CSV table of N, CA and C in Angstrom, one decimal:
chain,number,residue,atom,x,y,z
A,1,UNK,N,17.2,-28.3,7.6
A,1,UNK,CA,16.7,-27.0,8.1
A,1,UNK,C,17.8,-26.2,8.7
A,2,UNK,N,18.9,-26.9,9.1
A,2,UNK,CA,20.0,-26.2,9.7
A,2,UNK,C,20.7,-25.2,8.9
A,3,UNK,N,20.6,-25.2,7.5
A,3,UNK,CA,21.3,-24.3,6.7
A,3,UNK,C,20.5,-23.1,6.3
A,4,UNK,N,19.3,-22.9,6.9
A,4,UNK,CA,18.5,-21.7,6.7
A,4,UNK,C,18.6,-20.7,7.8
A,5,UNK,N,18.5,-19.4,7.4
A,5,UNK,CA,18.6,-18.3,8.4
A,5,UNK,C,17.4,-17.4,8.3
A,6,UNK,N,16.9,-17.0,9.4
A,6,UNK,CA,15.8,-16.0,9.4
A,6,UNK,C,16.4,-14.7,9.9
A,7,UNK,N,16.2,-13.7,9.1
A,7,UNK,CA,16.7,-12.3,9.4
A,7,UNK,C,15.5,-11.5,9.7
A,8,UNK,N,15.5,-10.9,10.9
A,8,UNK,CA,14.3,-10.1,11.3
A,8,UNK,C,14.8,-8.7,11.7
A,9,UNK,N,14.1,-7.6,11.2
A,9,UNK,CA,14.4,-6.3,11.6
A,9,UNK,C,13.5,-5.8,12.7
A,10,UNK,N,14.1,-5.1,13.6
A,10,UNK,CA,13.4,-4.5,14.7
A,10,UNK,C,14.2,-3.3,15.2
A,11,UNK,N,13.6,-2.3,15.6
A,11,UNK,CA,14.4,-1.1,16.1
A,11,UNK,C,14.8,-1.3,17.5
A,12,UNK,N,14.5,-2.4,18.2
A,12,UNK,CA,15.0,-2.7,19.5
A,12,UNK,C,16.2,-3.6,19.4
A,13,UNK,N,17.3,-3.2,19.9
A,13,UNK,CA,18.5,-4.1,19.8
A,13,UNK,C,18.5,-5.1,20.9
A,14,UNK,N,18.7,-6.4,20.5
A,14,UNK,CA,18.7,-7.5,21.4
A,14,UNK,C,19.9,-7.3,22.4
A,15,UNK,N,19.7,-7.4,23.7
A,15,UNK,CA,20.8,-7.3,24.6
A,15,UNK,C,21.9,-8.3,24.4
A,16,UNK,N,21.6,-9.5,23.9
A,16,UNK,CA,22.6,-10.5,23.6
A,16,UNK,C,23.5,-10.0,22.5
A,17,UNK,N,22.9,-9.4,21.5
A,17,UNK,CA,23.7,-8.9,20.4
A,17,UNK,C,24.6,-7.7,20.8
A,18,UNK,N,24.1,-6.8,21.6
A,18,UNK,CA,24.9,-5.7,22.2
A,18,UNK,C,26.1,-6.3,22.9
A,19,UNK,N,25.9,-7.3,23.7
A,19,UNK,CA,26.9,-7.9,24.5
A,19,UNK,C,28.0,-8.5,23.6
A,20,UNK,N,27.5,-9.2,22.5
A,20,UNK,CA,28.4,-9.8,21.5
A,20,UNK,C,29.3,-8.7,20.9
A,21,UNK,N,28.7,-7.6,20.5
A,21,UNK,CA,29.5,-6.5,19.9
A,21,UNK,C,30.5,-5.9,20.8
A,22,UNK,N,30.2,-5.7,22.1
A,22,UNK,CA,31.1,-5.2,23.1
A,22,UNK,C,32.3,-6.1,23.3
A,23,UNK,N,32.1,-7.4,23.2
A,23,UNK,CA,33.1,-8.3,23.4
A,23,UNK,C,34.0,-8.7,22.2
A,24,UNK,N,33.6,-8.1,21.1
A,24,UNK,CA,34.4,-8.3,19.8
A,24,UNK,C,35.0,-7.0,19.3
A,25,UNK,N,36.3,-6.7,19.7
A,25,UNK,CA,36.9,-5.4,19.3
A,25,UNK,C,36.8,-5.1,17.8
A,26,UNK,N,37.0,-6.2,17.0
A,26,UNK,CA,36.9,-5.9,15.5
A,26,UNK,C,35.5,-5.4,15.1
A,27,UNK,N,34.5,-6.0,15.6
A,27,UNK,CA,33.1,-5.6,15.3
A,27,UNK,C,32.8,-4.2,15.9
A,28,UNK,N,33.4,-4.0,17.1
A,28,UNK,CA,33.1,-2.7,17.8
A,28,UNK,C,33.7,-1.5,17.0
A,29,UNK,N,34.8,-1.7,16.3
A,29,UNK,CA,35.5,-0.7,15.5
A,29,UNK,C,34.6,-0.3,14.3
A,30,UNK,N,33.9,-1.3,13.8
A,30,UNK,CA,33.0,-1.1,12.6
A,30,UNK,C,31.9,-0.2,13.0
A,31,UNK,N,31.4,-0.2,14.2
A,31,UNK,CA,30.2,0.6,14.5
A,31,UNK,C,30.6,2.1,14.6
A,32,UNK,N,31.8,2.4,14.8
A,32,UNK,CA,32.2,3.8,14.9
A,32,UNK,C,32.2,4.5,13.5
A,33,UNK,N,32.4,3.7,12.4
A,33,UNK,CA,32.4,4.3,11.1
A,33,UNK,C,31.0,4.1,10.4
A,34,UNK,N,30.1,4.9,10.8
A,34,UNK,CA,28.8,4.9,10.3
A,34,UNK,C,28.7,5.4,8.9
A,35,UNK,N,28.2,4.5,8.0
A,35,UNK,CA,28.2,4.9,6.6
A,35,UNK,C,26.7,5.1,6.2
A,36,UNK,N,26.4,6.3,5.7
A,36,UNK,CA,25.0,6.6,5.3
A,36,UNK,C,24.7,6.2,3.9
A,37,UNK,N,23.5,5.8,3.6
A,37,UNK,CA,23.1,5.4,2.3
A,37,UNK,C,23.0,6.6,1.4
A,38,UNK,N,21.9,6.6,0.6
A,38,UNK,CA,21.7,7.6,-0.4
A,38,UNK,C,21.3,8.9,0.4
A,39,UNK,N,22.0,10.0,0.0
A,39,UNK,CA,21.7,11.3,0.7
A,39,UNK,C,20.2,11.7,0.4
A,40,UNK,N,19.6,12.2,1.4
A,40,UNK,CA,18.2,12.6,1.3
A,40,UNK,C,17.9,13.8,2.1
A,41,UNK,N,16.9,14.5,1.8
A,41,UNK,CA,16.5,15.7,2.6
A,41,UNK,C,15.0,15.7,2.9
A,42,UNK,N,14.7,15.7,4.1
A,42,UNK,CA,13.3,15.7,4.5
A,42,UNK,C,12.6,16.9,4.0
A,43,UNK,N,13.3,18.1,4.1
A,43,UNK,CA,12.7,19.3,3.6
A,43,UNK,C,12.3,19.3,2.1
A,44,UNK,N,13.2,18.7,1.3
A,44,UNK,CA,12.9,18.6,-0.1
A,44,UNK,C,11.8,17.6,-0.4
A,45,UNK,N,11.8,16.5,0.3
A,45,UNK,CA,10.7,15.5,0.2
A,45,UNK,C,9.4,16.1,0.6
A,46,UNK,N,9.3,16.9,1.6
A,46,UNK,CA,8.1,17.5,2.1
A,46,UNK,C,7.6,18.6,1.1
A,47,UNK,N,8.6,19.3,0.5
A,47,UNK,CA,8.2,20.3,-0.5
A,47,UNK,C,7.6,19.7,-1.7
A,48,UNK,N,8.2,18.6,-2.2
A,48,UNK,CA,7.7,17.9,-3.4
A,48,UNK,C,6.3,17.3,-3.1
A,49,UNK,N,6.1,16.8,-1.9
A,49,UNK,CA,4.8,16.2,-1.6
A,49,UNK,C,3.7,17.3,-1.5
A,50,UNK,N,4.1,18.4,-0.9
A,50,UNK,CA,3.2,19.6,-0.8
A,50,UNK,C,2.8,20.1,-2.2
A,51,UNK,N,3.8,20.2,-3.1
A,51,UNK,CA,3.6,20.7,-4.4
A,51,UNK,C,2.6,19.8,-5.2
A,52,UNK,N,2.9,18.5,-5.0
A,52,UNK,CA,2.0,17.5,-5.6
A,52,UNK,C,0.6,17.6,-5.1
A,53,UNK,N,0.4,17.8,-3.9
A,53,UNK,CA,-1.0,18.0,-3.3
A,53,UNK,C,-1.7,19.2,-3.9
A,54,UNK,N,-0.9,20.3,-4.0
A,54,UNK,CA,-1.5,21.5,-4.6
A,54,UNK,C,-1.9,21.2,-6.1
A,55,UNK,N,-1.0,20.5,-6.8
A,55,UNK,CA,-1.4,20.2,-8.2
A,55,UNK,C,-2.6,19.3,-8.3
A,56,UNK,N,-2.6,18.3,-7.4
A,56,UNK,CA,-3.7,17.3,-7.4
A,56,UNK,C,-5.1,18.0,-7.0
A,57,UNK,N,-5.0,19.0,-6.2
A,57,UNK,CA,-6.2,19.6,-5.7
A,57,UNK,C,-7.0,20.2,-6.8
A,58,UNK,N,-6.4,20.6,-7.9
A,58,UNK,CA,-7.1,21.1,-9.1
A,58,UNK,C,-8.0,20.1,-9.7
A,59,UNK,N,-7.6,18.8,-9.6
A,59,UNK,CA,-8.4,17.7,-10.1
A,59,UNK,C,-9.4,17.2,-9.1
A,60,UNK,N,-8.9,17.2,-7.8
A,60,UNK,CA,-9.8,16.6,-6.8
A,60,UNK,C,-11.1,17.5,-6.6
A,61,UNK,N,-11.0,18.7,-6.9
A,61,UNK,CA,-12.1,19.6,-6.7
A,61,UNK,C,-13.0,19.7,-7.9
A,62,UNK,N,-12.7,18.9,-9.0
A,62,UNK,CA,-13.5,18.9,-10.2
A,62,UNK,C,-14.8,18.1,-9.8
A,63,UNK,N,-15.9,18.5,-10.5
A,63,UNK,CA,-17.2,17.8,-10.2
A,63,UNK,C,-17.2,16.3,-10.6
A,64,UNK,N,-16.4,15.9,-11.5
A,64,UNK,CA,-16.5,14.5,-11.9
A,64,UNK,C,-15.4,13.6,-11.3
A,65,UNK,N,-14.7,14.1,-10.3
A,65,UNK,CA,-13.7,13.3,-9.6
A,65,UNK,C,-14.4,12.3,-8.7
A,66,UNK,N,-14.1,11.0,-8.9
A,66,UNK,CA,-14.7,10.0,-8.1
A,66,UNK,C,-13.9,9.5,-7.0
A,67,UNK,N,-12.5,9.4,-7.2
A,67,UNK,CA,-11.6,8.9,-6.2
A,67,UNK,C,-10.2,9.5,-6.5
A,68,UNK,N,-9.5,9.7,-5.4
A,68,UNK,CA,-8.1,10.2,-5.6
A,68,UNK,C,-7.3,9.6,-4.5
A,69,UNK,N,-6.0,9.4,-4.8
A,69,UNK,CA,-5.0,9.0,-3.9
A,69,UNK,C,-3.8,9.9,-4.1
A,70,UNK,N,-2.7,9.6,-3.4
A,70,UNK,CA,-1.5,10.4,-3.5
A,70,UNK,C,-1.1,10.8,-4.9
A,71,UNK,N,-1.1,9.8,-5.8
A,71,UNK,CA,-0.6,10.0,-7.1
A,71,UNK,C,-1.5,9.6,-8.2
A,72,UNK,N,-2.8,9.5,-7.9
A,72,UNK,CA,-3.7,9.0,-8.9
A,72,UNK,C,-5.1,9.6,-8.7
A,73,UNK,N,-5.9,9.5,-9.8
A,73,UNK,CA,-7.3,9.9,-9.6
A,73,UNK,C,-8.2,9.2,-10.6
A,74,UNK,N,-9.4,9.1,-10.3
A,74,UNK,CA,-10.4,8.4,-11.1
A,74,UNK,C,-11.5,9.5,-11.4
A,75,UNK,N,-11.7,9.8,-12.7
A,75,UNK,CA,-12.7,10.8,-13.1
A,75,UNK,C,-13.7,10.2,-14.1
A,76,UNK,N,-14.9,10.8,-14.1
A,76,UNK,CA,-15.9,10.2,-15.0
A,76,UNK,C,-15.7,10.5,-16.5
A,77,UNK,N,-15.1,11.7,-16.8
A,77,UNK,CA,-14.9,12.1,-18.1
A,77,UNK,C,-13.4,12.1,-18.4
A,78,UNK,N,-13.0,11.9,-19.7
A,78,UNK,CA,-11.5,11.9,-20.0
A,78,UNK,C,-10.9,13.3,-19.7
A,79,UNK,N,-9.7,13.2,-19.3
A,79,UNK,CA,-8.9,14.5,-19.1
A,79,UNK,C,-8.5,15.0,-20.5
A,80,UNK,N,-8.2,16.3,-20.6
A,80,UNK,CA,-7.7,16.8,-21.9
A,80,UNK,C,-6.4,16.1,-22.3
A,81,UNK,N,-6.2,16.0,-23.6
A,81,UNK,CA,-5.0,15.2,-24.1
A,81,UNK,C,-3.7,15.8,-23.6
A,82,UNK,N,-3.6,17.1,-23.4
A,82,UNK,CA,-2.3,17.7,-23.0
A,82,UNK,C,-1.9,17.3,-21.5
A,83,UNK,N,-2.9,16.8,-20.8
A,83,UNK,CA,-2.5,16.3,-19.4
A,83,UNK,C,-2.1,14.9,-19.3
A,84,UNK,N,-2.2,14.1,-20.4
A,84,UNK,CA,-1.8,12.7,-20.4
A,84,UNK,C,-0.6,12.5,-21.3
A,85,UNK,N,0.4,11.8,-20.8
A,85,UNK,CA,1.6,11.6,-21.5
A,85,UNK,C,2.7,11.0,-20.7
A,86,UNK,N,3.9,11.0,-21.2
A,86,UNK,CA,5.0,10.4,-20.5
A,86,UNK,C,5.9,11.5,-19.9
A,87,UNK,N,5.6,12.8,-20.1
A,87,UNK,CA,6.4,13.8,-19.5
A,87,UNK,C,6.2,14.0,-18.0
A,88,UNK,N,7.2,14.5,-17.3
A,88,UNK,CA,7.1,14.8,-15.9
A,88,UNK,C,5.9,15.7,-15.6
A,89,UNK,N,5.0,15.3,-14.7
A,89,UNK,CA,3.9,16.1,-14.3
A,89,UNK,C,2.6,15.8,-15.1
A,90,UNK,N,2.7,14.9,-16.1
A,90,UNK,CA,1.6,14.4,-16.8
A,90,UNK,C,1.0,13.1,-16.2
A,91,UNK,N,-0.3,12.9,-16.4
A,91,UNK,CA,-0.9,11.7,-16.0
A,91,UNK,C,-0.6,10.5,-17.0
A,92,UNK,N,-0.6,9.3,-16.5
A,92,UNK,CA,-0.5,8.1,-17.3
A,92,UNK,C,-1.9,7.5,-17.2
A,93,UNK,N,-2.4,7.2,-18.4
A,93,UNK,CA,-3.7,6.5,-18.5
A,93,UNK,C,-3.5,5.0,-18.1
A,94,UNK,N,-3.9,4.6,-17.0
A,94,UNK,CA,-3.8,3.2,-16.5
A,94,UNK,C,-4.9,2.4,-17.0
A,95,UNK,N,-6.1,2.8,-16.8
A,95,UNK,CA,-7.3,2.0,-17.1
A,95,UNK,C,-8.4,2.9,-17.7
A,96,UNK,N,-9.2,2.3,-18.6
A,96,UNK,CA,-10.5,2.8,-18.9
A,96,UNK,C,-11.5,1.9,-18.2
A,97,UNK,N,-12.0,2.5,-17.1
A,97,UNK,CA,-12.8,1.7,-16.1
A,97,UNK,C,-14.2,1.6,-16.6
A,98,UNK,N,-14.7,0.4,-16.6
A,98,UNK,CA,-16.1,0.1,-16.9
A,98,UNK,C,-17.0,0.2,-15.7
A,99,UNK,N,-16.5,-0.3,-14.6
A,99,UNK,CA,-17.3,-0.2,-13.3
A,99,UNK,C,-16.3,-0.2,-12.2
A,100,UNK,N,-16.6,0.6,-11.1
A,100,UNK,CA,-15.8,0.6,-9.9
A,100,UNK,C,-16.6,0.9,-8.7
A,101,UNK,N,-16.2,0.3,-7.6
A,101,UNK,CA,-16.8,0.6,-6.3
A,101,UNK,C,-15.7,1.1,-5.4
A,102,UNK,N,-15.9,2.3,-4.8
A,102,UNK,CA,-14.9,2.9,-3.9
A,102,UNK,C,-15.5,3.0,-2.5
A,103,UNK,N,-15.1,2.2,-1.6
A,103,UNK,CA,-15.6,2.2,-0.3
A,103,UNK,C,-15.0,3.2,0.6
A,104,UNK,N,-13.7,3.3,0.6
A,104,UNK,CA,-13.0,4.3,1.4
A,104,UNK,C,-11.6,4.4,0.8
A,105,UNK,N,-10.7,5.3,1.4
A,105,UNK,CA,-9.4,5.4,0.8
A,105,UNK,C,-8.7,4.1,0.9
A,106,UNK,N,-8.1,3.7,-0.3
A,106,UNK,CA,-7.3,2.4,-0.4
A,106,UNK,C,-8.2,1.2,-0.2
A,107,UNK,N,-9.5,1.3,-0.5
A,107,UNK,CA,-10.4,0.2,-0.4
A,107,UNK,C,-11.3,0.3,-1.6
A,108,UNK,N,-11.0,-0.4,-2.8
A,108,UNK,CA,-11.8,-0.2,-4.0
A,108,UNK,C,-11.6,-1.4,-4.9
A,109,UNK,N,-12.5,-1.6,-5.8
A,109,UNK,CA,-12.5,-2.6,-6.9
A,109,UNK,C,-12.8,-1.9,-8.2
A,110,UNK,N,-12.1,-2.4,-9.3
A,110,UNK,CA,-12.2,-1.8,-10.6
A,110,UNK,C,-12.5,-3.0,-11.6
A,111,UNK,N,-13.4,-2.7,-12.5
A,111,UNK,CA,-13.5,-3.6,-13.7
A,111,UNK,C,-13.1,-2.8,-14.9
A,112,UNK,N,-12.2,-3.3,-15.7
A,112,UNK,CA,-11.7,-2.5,-16.9
A,112,UNK,C,-11.4,-3.5,-18.0
A,113,UNK,N,-11.2,-2.9,-19.2
A,113,UNK,CA,-10.9,-3.7,-20.4
A,113,UNK,C,-9.4,-3.6,-20.7
A,114,UNK,N,-8.8,-4.8,-20.8
A,114,UNK,CA,-7.4,-4.8,-21.2
A,114,UNK,C,-7.2,-5.9,-22.3
A,115,UNK,N,-6.7,-5.6,-23.4
A,115,UNK,CA,-6.5,-6.5,-24.5
A,115,UNK,C,-7.8,-7.3,-24.8
A,116,UNK,N,-8.9,-6.5,-24.9
A,116,UNK,CA,-10.2,-7.0,-25.2
A,116,UNK,C,-10.8,-8.0,-24.2
A,117,UNK,N,-10.2,-8.0,-23.0
A,117,UNK,CA,-10.7,-8.9,-21.9
A,117,UNK,C,-11.1,-8.0,-20.7
A,118,UNK,N,-12.2,-8.4,-20.1
A,118,UNK,CA,-12.7,-7.7,-18.9
A,118,UNK,C,-11.8,-8.2,-17.7
A,119,UNK,N,-11.1,-7.2,-17.1
A,119,UNK,CA,-10.2,-7.5,-16.0
A,119,UNK,C,-10.8,-6.9,-14.7
A,120,UNK,N,-10.3,-7.4,-13.6
A,120,UNK,CA,-10.7,-6.9,-12.3
A,120,UNK,C,-9.5,-6.7,-11.4
A,121,UNK,N,-9.5,-5.6,-10.7
A,121,UNK,CA,-8.4,-5.4,-9.7
A,121,UNK,C,-9.0,-4.9,-8.4
A,122,UNK,N,-8.6,-5.5,-7.3
A,122,UNK,CA,-9.1,-5.0,-6.0
A,122,UNK,C,-7.9,-4.5,-5.2
A,123,UNK,N,-8.2,-3.5,-4.4
A,123,UNK,CA,-7.3,-2.9,-3.4
A,123,UNK,C,-8.0,-2.8,-2.1
A,124,UNK,N,-7.4,-3.4,-1.1
A,124,UNK,CA,-7.9,-3.3,0.3
A,124,UNK,C,-6.7,-3.3,1.2
A,125,UNK,N,-6.4,-2.1,1.6
A,125,UNK,CA,-5.2,-2.0,2.5
A,125,UNK,C,-5.3,-2.9,3.7
A,126,UNK,N,-4.3,-3.7,4.0
A,126,UNK,CA,-4.3,-4.5,5.1
A,126,UNK,C,-4.8,-5.9,4.8
A,127,UNK,N,-5.4,-6.1,3.7
A,127,UNK,CA,-6.0,-7.4,3.4
A,127,UNK,C,-5.5,-8.0,2.1
A,128,UNK,N,-4.8,-7.2,1.3
A,128,UNK,CA,-4.4,-7.6,0.0
A,128,UNK,C,-5.5,-7.7,-1.0
A,129,UNK,N,-5.4,-8.6,-1.9
A,129,UNK,CA,-6.4,-8.7,-3.0
A,129,UNK,C,-7.4,-9.9,-2.9
A,130,UNK,N,-7.7,-10.2,-1.6
A,130,UNK,CA,-8.6,-11.3,-1.4
A,130,UNK,C,-10.1,-11.0,-1.6
A,131,UNK,N,-10.4,-9.8,-1.7
A,131,UNK,CA,-11.8,-9.4,-1.9
A,131,UNK,C,-12.2,-9.5,-3.4
A,132,UNK,N,-13.5,-9.9,-3.6
A,132,UNK,CA,-14.0,-10.0,-5.0
A,132,UNK,C,-15.0,-8.8,-5.3
A,133,UNK,N,-15.4,-8.7,-6.5
A,133,UNK,CA,-16.3,-7.6,-6.9
A,133,UNK,C,-17.6,-7.8,-6.1
A,134,UNK,N,-18.0,-9.1,-5.9
A,134,UNK,CA,-19.2,-9.4,-5.2
A,134,UNK,C,-19.1,-9.0,-3.7
A,135,UNK,N,-17.9,-9.1,-3.1
A,135,UNK,CA,-17.7,-8.7,-1.8
A,135,UNK,C,-17.9,-7.2,-1.7
A,136,UNK,N,-17.4,-6.4,-2.7
A,136,UNK,CA,-17.5,-5.0,-2.6
A,136,UNK,C,-19.0,-4.6,-2.8
A,137,UNK,N,-19.7,-5.3,-3.6
A,137,UNK,CA,-21.2,-5.0,-3.7
A,137,UNK,C,-21.9,-5.2,-2.4
A,138,UNK,N,-21.5,-6.3,-1.6
A,138,UNK,CA,-22.0,-6.5,-0.3
A,138,UNK,C,-21.7,-5.3,0.6
A,139,UNK,N,-20.4,-4.9,0.6
A,139,UNK,CA,-20.0,-3.7,1.4
A,139,UNK,C,-20.8,-2.5,1.1
A,140,UNK,N,-21.0,-2.3,-0.2
A,140,UNK,CA,-21.8,-1.1,-0.6
A,140,UNK,C,-23.2,-1.2,-0.2
A,141,UNK,N,-23.8,-2.4,0.0
A,141,UNK,CA,-25.1,-2.6,0.5
A,141,UNK,C,-25.2,-2.5,2.0
A,142,UNK,N,-24.1,-2.3,2.6
A,142,UNK,CA,-24.1,-2.2,4.1
A,142,UNK,C,-23.8,-3.5,4.8
A,143,UNK,N,-23.5,-4.6,4.1
A,143,UNK,CA,-23.2,-5.8,4.8
A,143,UNK,C,-21.7,-5.9,5.1
A,144,UNK,N,-21.4,-6.5,6.2
A,144,UNK,CA,-20.0,-6.8,6.6
A,144,UNK,C,-19.5,-7.9,5.8
A,145,UNK,N,-18.2,-7.9,5.5
A,145,UNK,CA,-17.6,-9.0,4.8
A,145,UNK,C,-16.4,-9.6,5.7
A,146,UNK,N,-16.4,-10.9,5.9
A,146,UNK,CA,-15.5,-11.5,6.8
A,146,UNK,C,-14.5,-12.3,5.9
A,147,UNK,N,-13.2,-12.1,6.1
A,147,UNK,CA,-12.2,-12.9,5.4
A,147,UNK,C,-11.2,-13.4,6.3
A,148,UNK,N,-10.4,-14.4,5.9
A,148,UNK,CA,-9.4,-15.0,6.7
A,148,UNK,C,-8.1,-14.3,6.3
A,149,UNK,N,-7.3,-13.8,7.3
A,149,UNK,CA,-6.0,-13.2,7.0
A,149,UNK,C,-4.9,-14.0,7.6
A,150,UNK,N,-3.8,-14.2,6.9
A,150,UNK,CA,-2.7,-14.9,7.4
A,150,UNK,C,-1.7,-13.9,8.0
A,151,UNK,N,-1.2,-14.3,9.2
A,151,UNK,CA,-0.1,-13.5,9.8
A,151,UNK,C,1.1,-14.5,9.9
A,152,UNK,N,2.3,-14.0,9.7
A,152,UNK,CA,3.5,-14.8,9.8
A,152,UNK,C,4.2,-14.3,11.1
A,153,UNK,N,4.3,-15.2,12.1
A,153,UNK,CA,4.9,-14.9,13.4
A,153,UNK,C,6.2,-15.6,13.5
A,154,UNK,N,7.4,-14.9,13.5
A,154,UNK,CA,8.7,-15.6,13.7
A,154,UNK,C,8.8,-16.1,15.1
A,155,UNK,N,9.2,-17.3,15.2
A,155,UNK,CA,9.6,-17.9,16.6
A,155,UNK,C,11.1,-18.1,16.6
A,156,UNK,N,11.8,-17.1,17.0
A,156,UNK,CA,13.2,-17.2,17.0
A,156,UNK,C,13.8,-18.2,17.9
A,157,UNK,N,13.0,-18.4,19.0
A,157,UNK,CA,13.5,-19.4,20.0
A,157,UNK,C,13.4,-20.9,19.4
A,158,UNK,N,12.5,-21.1,18.5
A,158,UNK,CA,12.4,-22.4,17.8
A,158,UNK,C,13.1,-22.4,16.5
A,159,UNK,N,13.4,-21.3,15.9
A,159,UNK,CA,14.0,-21.2,14.6
A,159,UNK,C,12.9,-21.5,13.5
A,160,UNK,N,11.7,-21.1,13.8
A,160,UNK,CA,10.6,-21.4,12.9
A,160,UNK,C,9.7,-20.1,12.7
A,161,UNK,N,8.8,-20.2,11.7
A,161,UNK,CA,7.8,-19.1,11.5
A,161,UNK,C,6.5,-19.8,11.6
A,162,UNK,N,5.6,-19.3,12.5
A,162,UNK,CA,4.3,-19.8,12.6
A,162,UNK,C,3.4,-19.0,11.6
A,163,UNK,N,2.4,-19.7,11.0
A,163,UNK,CA,1.4,-19.1,10.2
A,163,UNK,C,0.1,-19.1,11.0
A,164,UNK,N,-0.4,-17.9,11.3
A,164,UNK,CA,-1.6,-17.9,12.1
A,164,UNK,C,-2.7,-17.3,11.2
A,165,UNK,N,-3.8,-17.9,11.2
A,165,UNK,CA,-5.0,-17.3,10.5
A,165,UNK,C,-6.0,-16.7,11.4
A,166,UNK,N,-6.4,-15.5,11.1
A,166,UNK,CA,-7.4,-14.8,11.9
A,166,UNK,C,-8.5,-14.3,11.0
A,167,UNK,N,-9.7,-14.2,11.6
A,167,UNK,CA,-10.8,-13.6,10.8
A,167,UNK,C,-10.7,-12.1,10.8
A,168,UNK,N,-10.9,-11.5,9.7
A,168,UNK,CA,-10.8,-10.0,9.5
A,168,UNK,C,-12.1,-9.5,9.0
A,169,UNK,N,-12.7,-8.6,9.7
A,169,UNK,CA,-14.1,-8.1,9.3
A,169,UNK,C,-13.9,-6.7,8.7
A,170,UNK,N,-14.5,-6.5,7.5
A,170,UNK,CA,-14.5,-5.2,6.8
A,170,UNK,C,-16.0,-4.8,6.9
A,171,UNK,N,-16.2,-3.6,7.5
A,171,UNK,CA,-17.5,-3.2,7.8
A,171,UNK,C,-18.1,-2.5,6.5
A,172,UNK,N,-19.4,-2.9,6.3
A,172,UNK,CA,-20.1,-2.4,5.1
A,172,UNK,C,-20.4,-0.9,5.3
A,173,UNK,N,-20.7,-0.3,4.2
A,173,UNK,CA,-21.0,1.2,4.2
A,173,UNK,C,-22.5,1.2,4.5
A,174,UNK,N,-22.9,2.1,5.4
A,174,UNK,CA,-24.3,2.2,5.7
A,174,UNK,C,-25.0,3.0,4.6
A,175,UNK,N,-26.1,2.4,4.0
A,175,UNK,CA,-26.8,3.0,2.9
A,175,UNK,C,-27.4,4.3,3.4
A,176,UNK,N,-27.5,5.3,2.5
A,176,UNK,CA,-28.1,6.6,2.9
A,176,UNK,C,-29.6,6.4,3.0
A,177,UNK,N,-30.2,7.0,4.1
A,177,UNK,CA,-31.6,6.9,4.3
A,177,UNK,C,-32.4,7.9,3.5
C-alpha cells in the first residue's frame, strides 16, 4: 500500500503545503510563471448558451414537447427530416422511445428499442443509474423510493478512503386530485 498516492483537489490550500513552497526557492520560482490552459471567454460561452436557449425555446413551446434539457428534447411526434442530421444545429435522433416517465429535471427513465432489443436507461441526478422502471412507476404513483448511496470519504491522515453508505430518499410525485 506504500506505493499508492491519493490526489485530492480542493480550493483551500493546506497551510503545510504553503509552508513547503515558501521554504523551497526552486518551487517558489515556478509559482510566479503562471501558465494558463486553453484560452476561453466567459462572454462567448454565455452568448452561445443564450443562443441555444432561444433556439430550443421554439421546440419547448410546442404542444407535443414532453421533456427538455440543455441540449435535448423528447417529443411525441417525429421532428421534420430537415431538423435531424449531422450538421451543426441539427438534432441527433438518439432513441425512438416506447415508454418514458419524467419525474423532474434530470430524473427520468426511458424504454426504447435498440437492435431489436428493448433497452432501458435511467437518469437520476445525484443517484446515478440505481433506479429501475418499477421505482419510477412508484414515484409517479406518489410513493417515496429509498436507495442506498455510496460516498467516498478520503482519510488523508490514515492514507485511506472510507466508503460510507447512506439511505437516500427520492420523494414521489403527488397524484393530481
